[in-house]
């Protein structure tokens, strides 16, 4: 009764090669952009979590990067290609790096020099400039002249460094210790305190992780496929 005929001509191989190149280029561009966005979001989230954990500006030492930012091409192999984004600690300070690692991974902290870690008491300054207060920093800052020299004692089996014959704020303000005047008089607004516990010595201490960086990175990794799809849909 009749016949319907369809005749198809296959395009040349070069057409498939071009399609493959264009598709790969689109996927690579999408992957570069997606990993860049994921790394940027991870950095911002880590910084927010560190601020929420009362770690001050320590999060500012966390930075990020990506292959896109470094103008790197995806790494190609027979199985496909790879693109990356990352977060890292940009500070070169051993103290800063150690603090971040302790607060993100947990750590046991032991003294590097001497037998004890010296924790400042509530009456003396907690810091000497930008550094944590230590007995060495106490003397460098001249606090032995402003408050009084440190005297080592043992109380209930605990090592202490005390100051005798000083004073503290009459209002109860913390870290307000001052020495007496040269005439042995109290300064205005101060009350006498015969003994000030300046430092408490401990053998070691532990810090629990306050920010779960691996969990944040897993969350960002799970978002990458969706970010790739978003990038592809923009084209």
Coordinates of N, CA and C in Angstrom, one line a residue:
X1 N 0.8 -1.2 0.0 CA 0.0 0.0 0.0 C 0.9 1.3 0.0
X2 N 2.0 1.2 0.5 CA 2.8 2.3 0.5 C 4.0 2.1 1.5
X3 N 4.9 3.0 1.4 CA 6.1 2.8 2.2 C 6.6 4.2 2.6
X4 N 7.0 4.3 3.9 CA 7.7 5.5 4.4 C 9.2 5.2 4.5
X5 N 9.9 6.1 4.0 CA 11.4 5.8 4.0 C 12.1 7.0 4.7
X6 N 13.0 6.6 5.6 CA 13.9 7.7 6.2 C 15.3 7.3 5.9
X7 N 16.0 8.3 5.5 CA 17.4 8.2 5.2 C 18.2 9.2 5.9
X8 N 19.1 8.7 6.7 CA 19.9 9.6 7.6 C 21.4 9.5 7.1
X9 N 22.0 10.6 7.1 CA 23.4 10.7 6.8 C 24.2 11.1 8.0
X10 N 25.1 10.2 8.4 CA 25.9 10.5 9.6 C 26.8 11.7 9.3
X11 N 26.9 12.6 10.3 CA 27.8 13.7 10.1 C 29.3 13.2 10.1
X12 N 30.2 14.0 9.6 CA 31.6 13.5 9.6 C 32.1 13.5 11.0
X13 N 33.2 12.7 11.2 CA 33.8 12.5 12.5 C 34.2 13.8 13.1
X14 N 34.6 14.8 12.3 CA 35.0 16.1 12.8 C 33.9 16.8 13.6
X15 N 32.6 16.6 13.2 CA 31.5 17.2 13.9 C 31.4 16.6 15.3
X16 N 31.6 15.3 15.5 CA 31.6 14.7 16.8 C 32.7 15.2 17.7
X17 N 33.9 15.4 17.0 CA 35.1 15.9 17.8 C 34.8 17.3 18.3
X18 N 34.2 18.1 17.4 CA 33.9 19.5 17.8 C 32.9 19.5 19.0
X19 N 31.9 18.7 18.9 CA 30.9 18.6 20.0 C 31.5 18.2 21.3
X20 N 32.4 17.2 21.2 CA 33.1 16.7 22.4 C 34.0 17.8 23.0
X21 N 34.7 18.5 22.2 CA 35.6 19.6 22.7 C 34.7 20.7 23.4
X22 N 33.6 21.0 22.7 CA 32.8 22.1 23.3 C 32.1 21.7 24.6
X23 N 31.7 20.4 24.6 CA 31.1 19.9 25.8 C 32.1 19.8 27.0
X24 N 33.3 19.3 26.7 CA 34.3 19.2 27.7 C 34.7 20.6 28.2
X25 N 34.8 21.6 27.3 CA 35.1 22.9 27.7 C 34.0 23.5 28.6
X26 N 32.8 23.3 28.3 CA 31.7 23.8 29.2 C 31.7 23.1 30.5
X27 N 32.0 21.8 30.6 CA 32.0 21.1 31.9 C 33.2 21.6 32.7
X28 N 34.4 21.8 32.0 CA 35.6 22.2 32.7 C 35.3 23.6 33.3
X29 N 34.8 24.5 32.5 CA 34.5 25.9 33.0 C 33.5 25.8 34.2
X30 N 32.5 25.0 34.1 CA 31.5 24.9 35.2 C 32.2 24.4 36.4
X31 N 33.0 23.4 36.3 CA 33.7 22.8 37.4 C 34.7 23.8 38.1
X32 N 35.4 24.6 37.3 CA 36.3 25.6 37.8 C 35.5 26.6 38.6
X33 N 34.4 27.1 38.1 CA 33.6 28.1 38.8 C 32.9 27.5 40.0
X34 N 32.4 26.3 39.9 CA 31.7 25.7 41.1 C 32.7 25.4 42.2
X35 N 33.9 25.0 42.0 CA 34.9 24.7 43.1 C 35.3 26.1 43.6
X36 N 35.4 27.1 42.8 CA 35.8 28.4 43.3 C 34.7 28.9 44.3
X37 N 33.4 28.8 43.9 CA 32.3 29.2 44.8 C 32.3 28.4 46.0
X38 N 32.5 27.1 45.9 CA 32.4 26.2 47.1 C 33.5 26.6 48.1
X39 N 34.8 26.8 47.6 CA 35.9 27.2 48.5 C 35.6 28.5 49.2
X40 N 35.1 29.5 48.4 CA 34.8 30.8 49.0 C 33.7 30.7 50.1
X41 N 32.7 29.9 49.8 CA 31.6 29.7 50.8 C 32.2 28.9 52.1
X42 N 33.1 28.0 51.9 CA 33.7 27.2 53.0 C 34.5 28.2 53.8
X43 N 35.3 29.0 53.2 CA 36.1 30.0 54.0 C 35.2 30.9 54.8
X44 N 34.2 31.4 54.2 CA 33.3 32.4 54.9 C 32.6 31.6 56.1
X45 N 32.2 30.4 55.9 CA 31.5 29.7 56.9 C 32.4 29.3 58.1
X46 N 33.7 28.9 57.8 CA 34.6 28.7 58.8 C 34.9 29.9 59.6
X47 N 35.1 31.1 59.0 CA 35.3 32.3 59.7 C 34.1 32.7 60.6
X48 N 32.9 32.5 60.1 CA 31.7 32.8 60.9 C 31.6 31.9 62.1
X49 N 31.9 30.6 61.9 CA 31.9 29.6 63.0 C 32.9 30.0 64.0
X50 N 34.1 30.4 63.6 CA 35.2 30.7 64.5 C 34.8 32.0 65.3
X51 N 34.2 33.0 64.7 CA 33.7 34.2 65.4 C 32.6 33.8 66.4
X52 N 31.7 32.9 66.0 CA 30.6 32.5 66.9 C 31.2 31.7 68.1
X53 N 32.3 31.1 67.9 CA 33.0 30.3 69.0 C 33.8 31.1 69.9
X54 N 33.7 32.5 69.7 CA 34.4 33.4 70.6 C 35.9 33.3 70.4
X55 N 36.4 33.1 69.1 CA 37.8 33.0 68.8 C 38.3 34.3 68.3
X56 N 37.6 35.4 68.5 CA 38.1 36.7 68.1 C 38.3 36.8 66.6
X57 N 39.4 37.4 66.2 CA 39.8 37.6 64.8 C 40.7 36.5 64.3
X58 N 40.7 35.4 65.0 CA 41.6 34.3 64.6 C 41.1 33.8 63.2
X59 N 39.9 33.9 62.9 CA 39.4 33.4 61.6 C 39.9 34.2 60.5
X60 N 40.4 35.4 60.7 CA 41.0 36.2 59.6 C 42.2 35.5 59.0
X61 N 42.8 34.6 59.8 CA 44.0 33.9 59.3 C 43.7 32.7 58.4
X62 N 42.4 32.5 58.3 CA 41.9 31.4 57.3 C 41.6 32.0 56.0
X63 N 42.2 31.5 55.0 CA 42.0 32.0 53.6 C 41.6 30.8 52.7
X64 N 41.4 31.1 51.4 CA 41.0 30.1 50.5 C 41.5 30.4 49.1
X65 N 41.4 29.5 48.2 CA 41.9 29.6 46.8 C 41.2 28.6 46.0
X66 N 41.5 28.7 44.7 CA 40.9 27.7 43.7 C 41.8 27.7 42.5
X67 N 41.6 26.7 41.7 CA 42.3 26.6 40.4 C 41.9 27.8 39.5
X68 N 40.6 28.2 39.6 CA 40.1 29.4 38.8 C 40.9 30.6 39.2
X69 N 41.0 30.9 40.5 CA 41.7 32.1 41.0 C 43.2 32.1 40.6
X70 N 43.8 30.9 40.5 CA 45.2 30.8 40.2 C 45.4 30.7 38.7
X71 N 44.3 30.8 37.9 CA 44.3 30.7 36.4 C 44.9 29.4 36.0
X72 N 44.6 28.3 36.7 CA 45.0 27.0 36.3 C 44.0 26.2 35.5
X73 N 44.4 25.5 34.5 CA 43.5 24.7 33.8 C 43.2 23.4 34.6
X74 N 42.0 22.8 34.3 CA 41.7 21.5 35.0 C 42.8 20.5 34.7
X75 N 43.0 19.6 35.7 CA 44.0 18.5 35.5 C 43.3 17.4 34.8
X76 N 43.8 17.1 33.6 CA 43.1 16.1 32.7 C 43.8 14.7 32.8
X77 N 43.0 13.7 32.6 CA 43.5 12.3 32.6 C 42.7 11.5 31.6
X78 N 43.0 10.3 31.4 CA 42.3 9.4 30.5 C 40.8 9.2 31.0
X79 N 40.6 9.3 32.3 CA 39.3 9.1 32.9 C 38.4 10.4 32.9
X80 N 39.0 11.5 32.7 CA 38.3 12.8 32.8 C 39.2 13.9 33.2
X81 N 38.7 14.7 34.1 CA 39.5 15.9 34.6 C 39.1 16.2 36.0
X82 N 39.9 17.1 36.6 CA 39.6 17.5 38.0 C 39.9 19.0 38.2
X83 N 39.1 19.6 39.0 CA 39.3 21.0 39.4 C 39.1 21.1 40.9
X84 N 39.8 22.1 41.5 CA 39.8 22.1 43.0 C 39.6 23.5 43.5
X85 N 39.1 23.6 44.7 CA 39.1 24.8 45.6 C 39.5 24.3 46.9
X86 N 40.0 25.2 47.7 CA 40.6 24.8 49.0 C 40.6 26.0 50.0
X87 N 40.7 25.6 51.3 CA 40.9 26.6 52.4 C 42.2 26.2 53.1
X88 N 42.9 27.3 53.6 CA 44.2 27.0 54.2 C 44.4 28.1 55.3
X89 N 45.4 27.9 56.1 CA 45.9 28.9 57.1 C 46.9 29.8 56.4
X90 N 46.7 31.1 56.2 CA 47.6 31.9 55.5 C 48.7 32.5 56.4
X91 N 48.5 32.5 57.7 CA 49.5 33.1 58.6 C 50.7 32.2 58.7
X92 N 51.9 32.8 58.8 CA 53.1 32.1 58.9 C 53.5 32.0 60.4
X93 N 52.7 32.6 61.3 CA 53.0 32.5 62.7 C 52.8 31.1 63.2
X94 N 53.8 30.5 63.9 CA 53.6 29.2 64.5 C 52.5 29.2 65.6
X95 N 52.5 30.3 66.3 CA 51.5 30.5 67.4 C 50.1 30.5 66.8
X96 N 49.9 31.3 65.8 CA 48.5 31.4 65.1 C 48.1 30.1 64.5
X97 N 49.1 29.4 63.8 CA 48.7 28.1 63.2 C 48.4 27.1 64.3
X98 N 49.2 27.1 65.3 CA 48.9 26.1 66.4 C 47.6 26.4 67.1
X99 N 47.2 27.7 67.3 CA 45.9 28.0 67.9 C 44.8 27.5 67.0
X100 N 44.9 27.8 65.7 CA 43.8 27.4 64.8 C 43.7 25.9 64.8
X101 N 44.8 25.2 64.7 CA 44.8 23.7 64.7 C 44.2 23.2 66.0
X102 N 44.5 23.8 67.1 CA 44.0 23.3 68.4 C 42.5 23.5 68.4
X103 N 42.0 24.7 68.0 CA 40.5 25.0 68.0 C 39.7 24.3 67.0
X104 N 40.4 23.7 65.9 CA 39.6 23.0 64.9 C 39.8 21.5 64.9
X105 N 40.9 21.1 65.6 CA 41.1 19.6 65.6 C 41.3 19.1 67.1
X106 N 41.3 20.0 68.0 CA 41.6 19.6 69.4 C 43.1 19.4 69.6
X107 N 43.6 19.6 70.8 CA 45.0 19.4 71.1 C 45.3 19.3 72.6
X108 N 46.3 18.5 72.9 CA 46.9 18.5 74.2 C 48.1 19.5 74.2
X109 N 48.1 20.5 75.1 CA 49.1 21.5 75.2 C 50.0 21.3 76.4
X110 N 51.3 21.2 76.1 CA 52.3 21.0 77.2 C 53.3 22.1 77.1
X111 N 54.0 22.5 78.1 CA 55.0 23.5 78.1 C 56.1 23.2 77.1
X112 N 56.6 24.2 76.4 CA 57.7 24.0 75.5 C 59.0 24.2 76.3
X113 N 59.0 25.1 77.3 CA 60.2 25.3 78.1 C 59.7 25.3 79.6
X114 N 60.5 24.7 80.4 CA 60.1 24.6 81.8 C 59.2 23.4 82.1
X115 N 58.7 23.4 83.3 CA 57.9 22.3 83.8 C 56.4 22.6 83.7
X116 N 56.1 23.9 83.6 CA 54.6 24.3 83.8 C 54.2 25.2 82.7
X117 N 52.9 25.1 82.4 CA 52.2 26.2 81.7 C 51.7 27.2 82.7
X118 N 52.0 28.4 82.6 CA 51.6 29.4 83.6 C 50.4 30.2 83.1
X119 N 49.3 30.0 83.8 CA 48.0 30.7 83.5 C 47.9 31.9 84.3
X120 N 47.7 33.1 83.6 CA 47.6 34.3 84.4 C 46.3 34.4 85.3
X121 N 46.4 34.9 86.5 CA 45.3 35.0 87.4 C 44.4 36.2 87.0
X122 N 43.3 36.4 87.7 CA 42.3 37.3 87.3 C 42.7 38.8 87.7
X123 N 43.7 39.0 88.4 CA 44.0 40.4 88.8 C 45.1 41.0 87.9
X124 N 45.9 40.3 87.2 CA 46.9 40.9 86.3 C 46.4 40.9 84.9
X125 N 47.0 41.7 84.0 CA 46.6 41.7 82.6 C 46.7 40.3 82.0
X126 N 45.8 40.0 81.1 CA 45.8 38.7 80.4 C 46.8 38.6 79.3
X127 N 47.2 39.8 78.8 CA 48.1 39.9 77.6 C 49.1 41.0 77.9
X128 N 50.3 40.8 77.2 CA 51.3 41.8 77.2 C 51.4 42.2 75.8
X129 N 50.8 43.3 75.4 CA 50.7 43.8 74.0 C 49.8 42.8 73.3
X130 N 50.2 42.2 72.3 CA 49.4 41.2 71.5 C 49.7 39.8 71.9
X131 N 50.7 39.6 72.8 CA 51.1 38.2 73.2 C 50.4 37.8 74.5
X132 N 50.2 36.5 74.7 CA 49.6 36.0 75.9 C 50.6 36.3 77.1
X133 N 50.0 36.6 78.2 CA 50.8 36.9 79.4 C 51.5 35.7 79.9
X134 N 52.8 35.7 80.1 CA 53.6 34.7 80.7 C 54.5 35.3 81.8
X135 N 55.1 34.6 82.6 CA 56.0 35.2 83.6 C 57.1 36.0 82.9
X136 N 57.7 35.5 81.8 CA 58.7 36.2 81.0 C 58.1 37.5 80.5
X137 N 56.9 37.5 79.9 CA 56.3 38.7 79.4 C 56.0 39.7 80.5
X138 N 55.6 39.2 81.7 CA 55.4 40.0 82.9 C 56.6 40.9 83.2
X139 N 57.7 40.3 83.2 CA 58.9 41.1 83.5 C 59.3 42.0 82.3
X140 N 59.1 41.5 81.1 CA 59.5 42.3 79.9 C 58.6 43.6 79.9
X141 N 57.4 43.5 80.3 CA 56.4 44.6 80.3 C 56.7 45.5 81.5
X142 N 57.6 45.2 82.4 CA 57.9 46.0 83.5 C 56.9 45.9 84.6
X143 N 56.0 44.9 84.6 CA 55.0 44.7 85.6 C 55.6 44.4 87.0
X144 N 56.8 43.9 87.0 CA 57.4 43.7 88.3 C 57.6 45.0 89.1
X145 N 57.8 46.1 88.3 CA 57.9 47.4 88.9 C 56.5 48.1 89.1
X146 N 55.6 47.8 88.2 CA 54.3 48.5 88.3 C 53.4 47.7 89.4
X147 N 53.5 46.4 89.5 CA 52.7 45.6 90.4 C 53.5 45.1 91.5
X148 N 54.6 44.3 91.2 CA 55.5 43.8 92.1 C 56.1 42.5 91.6
X149 N 57.3 42.1 92.1 CA 58.0 40.9 91.6 C 57.2 39.7 91.9
X150 N 57.4 38.6 91.1 CA 56.8 37.3 91.2 C 57.5 36.5 92.3
X151 N 56.8 35.9 93.2 CA 57.3 35.0 94.2 C 56.8 33.6 94.0
X152 N 57.6 32.6 93.8 CA 57.1 31.3 93.6 C 56.8 30.6 95.0
X153 N 55.6 30.0 95.0 CA 55.2 29.2 96.2 C 54.5 28.0 95.8
X154 N 54.2 27.1 96.7 CA 53.4 25.9 96.4 C 52.2 25.9 97.4
X155 N 51.0 25.9 96.9 CA 49.8 25.9 97.8 C 48.9 24.7 97.4
X156 N 48.6 23.9 98.4 CA 47.8 22.7 98.2 C 48.4 21.8 97.0
X157 N 49.7 21.8 97.0 CA 50.3 21.0 95.9 C 50.4 21.6 94.6
X158 N 49.9 22.9 94.5 CA 49.9 23.5 93.2 C 51.0 24.6 93.1
X159 N 51.7 24.7 92.1 CA 52.7 25.8 92.0 C 52.0 27.1 91.6
X160 N 52.4 28.2 92.4 CA 51.8 29.5 92.1 C 53.0 30.5 92.0
X161 N 52.7 31.6 91.3 CA 53.5 32.8 91.3 C 52.7 33.9 91.9
X162 N 53.1 34.4 93.0 CA 52.3 35.5 93.7 C 53.0 36.8 93.8
X163 N 52.2 37.8 94.1 CA 52.8 39.2 94.3 C 52.3 39.6 95.7
X164 N 53.2 40.1 96.5 CA 52.8 40.5 97.9 C 52.7 42.0 98.0
X165 N 51.8 42.5 98.8 CA 51.7 43.9 99.1 C 51.3 44.8 97.9
X166 N 50.4 44.3 97.1 CA 49.9 45.1 96.0 C 48.5 45.6 96.3
X167 N 47.8 46.0 95.3 CA 46.4 46.5 95.4 C 45.6 46.2 94.2
X168 N 44.2 46.2 94.4 CA 43.3 46.0 93.3 C 42.2 47.1 93.3
X169 N 41.4 47.1 92.2 CA 40.4 48.2 92.1 C 39.4 48.0 93.2
X170 N 39.0 49.1 93.9 CA 37.9 49.1 94.9 C 36.6 48.7 94.3
X171 N 36.4 48.9 93.0 CA 35.1 48.6 92.4 C 35.0 47.1 92.0
X172 N 36.0 46.4 92.2 CA 36.0 45.0 91.9 C 36.4 44.7 90.4
X173 N 36.9 45.7 89.7 CA 37.3 45.5 88.3 C 38.4 44.5 88.2
X174 N 38.2 43.5 87.3 CA 39.2 42.5 87.1 C 40.5 43.1 86.4
X175 N 41.6 42.4 86.6 CA 42.9 42.7 86.0 C 43.3 44.2 86.3
X176 N 43.1 44.6 87.6 CA 43.4 46.0 87.9 C 44.5 46.1 88.9
X177 N 45.3 45.0 89.1 CA 46.4 45.0 90.1 C 47.4 46.2 89.9
X178 N 47.8 46.8 90.9 CA 48.8 47.9 90.9 C 49.6 47.8 92.2
X179 N 50.8 48.2 92.0 CA 51.7 48.3 93.2 C 51.4 49.5 94.0
X180 N 51.9 49.6 95.2 CA 51.8 50.8 96.1 C 52.7 51.9 95.6
X181 N 52.5 53.1 96.0 CA 53.3 54.2 95.6 C 54.7 54.0 96.3
X182 N 55.6 54.9 95.9 CA 57.0 54.8 96.5 C 57.0 55.0 98.0
X183 N 56.0 55.7 98.5 CA 55.8 56.0 99.9 C 55.0 54.9 100.6
X184 N 54.6 53.8 99.8 CA 53.9 52.7 100.4 C 52.4 53.0 100.6
X185 N 51.9 54.0 99.8 CA 50.5 54.4 99.9 C 49.7 53.7 98.8
X186 N 48.4 53.6 99.1 CA 47.5 53.1 98.0 C 47.2 54.1 97.0
X187 N 47.1 53.7 95.8 CA 46.7 54.6 94.7 C 45.2 54.9 94.7
X188 N 44.8 56.0 94.1 CA 43.4 56.4 94.2 C 42.5 55.3 93.5
X189 N 41.4 54.9 94.2 CA 40.5 53.9 93.7 C 40.9 52.5 94.0
X190 N 42.0 52.3 94.7 CA 42.6 50.9 94.9 C 42.4 50.6 96.4
X191 N 42.3 49.3 96.6 CA 42.3 48.8 98.0 C 43.4 47.8 98.1
X192 N 43.9 47.6 99.3 CA 45.1 46.7 99.6 C 44.7 45.3 99.4
X193 N 45.6 44.5 98.8 CA 45.4 43.1 98.7 C 46.8 42.5 99.1
X194 N 46.9 41.9 100.2 CA 48.2 41.4 100.7 C 48.8 40.4 99.7
X195 N 48.0 39.5 99.1 CA 48.6 38.5 98.2 C 47.7 38.5 96.9
X196 N 48.4 38.6 95.8 CA 47.8 38.4 94.5 C 48.3 37.2 93.9
X197 N 47.4 36.3 93.4 CA 47.9 35.1 92.6 C 48.1 35.6 91.2
X198 N 49.3 35.7 90.8 CA 49.6 36.2 89.5 C 49.5 35.1 88.4
X199 N 50.0 34.0 88.7 CA 50.1 32.8 87.8 C 49.8 31.5 88.5
X200 N 49.1 30.6 87.8 CA 48.9 29.3 88.3 C 49.6 28.3 87.4
X201 N 50.4 27.4 87.9 CA 51.2 26.5 87.1 C 50.4 25.2 86.9
X202 N 50.3 24.7 85.6 CA 49.7 23.4 85.3 C 50.7 22.7 84.4
X203 N 50.6 21.3 84.5 CA 51.5 20.5 83.7 C 51.1 20.5 82.2
X204 N 49.8 20.4 82.0 CA 49.4 20.4 80.6 C 47.9 20.7 80.6
X205 N 47.3 21.0 79.4 CA 45.9 21.3 79.3 C 45.4 20.7 78.0
X206 N 44.1 20.5 77.8 CA 43.5 20.1 76.6 C 42.5 21.1 76.1
X207 N 42.5 21.2 74.8 CA 41.5 22.1 74.1 C 40.6 21.2 73.2
X208 N 39.4 21.3 73.4 CA 38.4 20.6 72.5 C 38.2 21.5 71.2
X209 N 38.0 20.8 70.1 CA 37.7 21.5 68.9 C 36.4 22.3 69.0
X210 N 36.5 23.5 68.6 CA 35.3 24.4 68.7 C 34.6 24.5 67.3
X211 N 35.4 24.3 66.3 CA 34.8 24.4 64.9 C 35.2 23.1 64.1
X212 N 34.1 22.5 63.6 CA 34.3 21.2 62.9 C 34.6 21.5 61.4
X213 N 35.8 21.7 61.1 CA 36.2 22.0 59.7 C 35.9 20.9 58.7
X214 N 36.2 19.6 59.1 CA 35.9 18.5 58.2 C 34.4 18.5 57.8
X215 N 33.5 18.7 58.8 CA 32.1 18.7 58.5 C 31.7 19.8 57.6
X216 N 32.3 21.0 57.7 CA 32.1 22.1 56.8 C 32.5 21.7 55.4
X217 N 33.7 21.1 55.3 CA 34.2 20.7 54.0 C 33.3 19.6 53.3
X218 N 32.8 18.7 54.1 CA 31.9 17.7 53.6 C 30.6 18.3 53.1
X219 N 30.2 19.3 53.8 CA 28.9 20.0 53.4 C 29.2 20.7 52.0
X220 N 30.3 21.4 51.9 CA 30.6 22.1 50.7 C 30.8 21.1 49.5
X221 N 31.5 19.9 49.8 CA 31.7 18.9 48.8 C 30.4 18.4 48.3
X222 N 29.4 18.2 49.2 CA 28.1 17.7 48.8 C 27.3 18.7 47.9
X223 N 27.7 20.0 48.0 CA 27.0 21.0 47.2 C 27.6 21.2 45.8
X224 N 28.8 20.6 45.6 CA 29.5 20.9 44.3 C 28.7 20.4 43.1
X225 N 28.1 19.2 43.1 CA 27.3 18.9 41.9 C 26.2 19.9 41.6
X226 N 25.5 20.4 42.6 CA 24.5 21.4 42.4 C 25.1 22.7 41.8
X227 N 26.2 23.0 42.3 CA 26.9 24.3 41.8 C 27.3 24.1 40.4
X228 N 27.8 22.9 40.0 CA 28.2 22.6 38.6 C 26.9 22.8 37.8
X229 N 25.8 22.2 38.2 CA 24.6 22.3 37.4 C 24.1 23.8 37.2
X230 N 24.3 24.6 38.3 CA 23.9 26.0 38.2 C 24.8 26.7 37.2
X231 N 26.1 26.4 37.2 CA 27.0 27.0 36.2 C 26.6 26.6 34.8
X232 N 26.3 25.3 34.6 CA 25.9 24.9 33.2 C 24.6 25.5 32.8
X233 N 23.7 25.8 33.7 CA 22.4 26.4 33.3 C 22.5 27.9 33.0
X234 N 23.6 28.5 33.4 CA 23.8 29.9 33.1 C 24.3 30.1 31.6
X235 N 24.7 29.1 31.0 CA 25.2 29.2 29.6 C 24.1 28.9 28.6

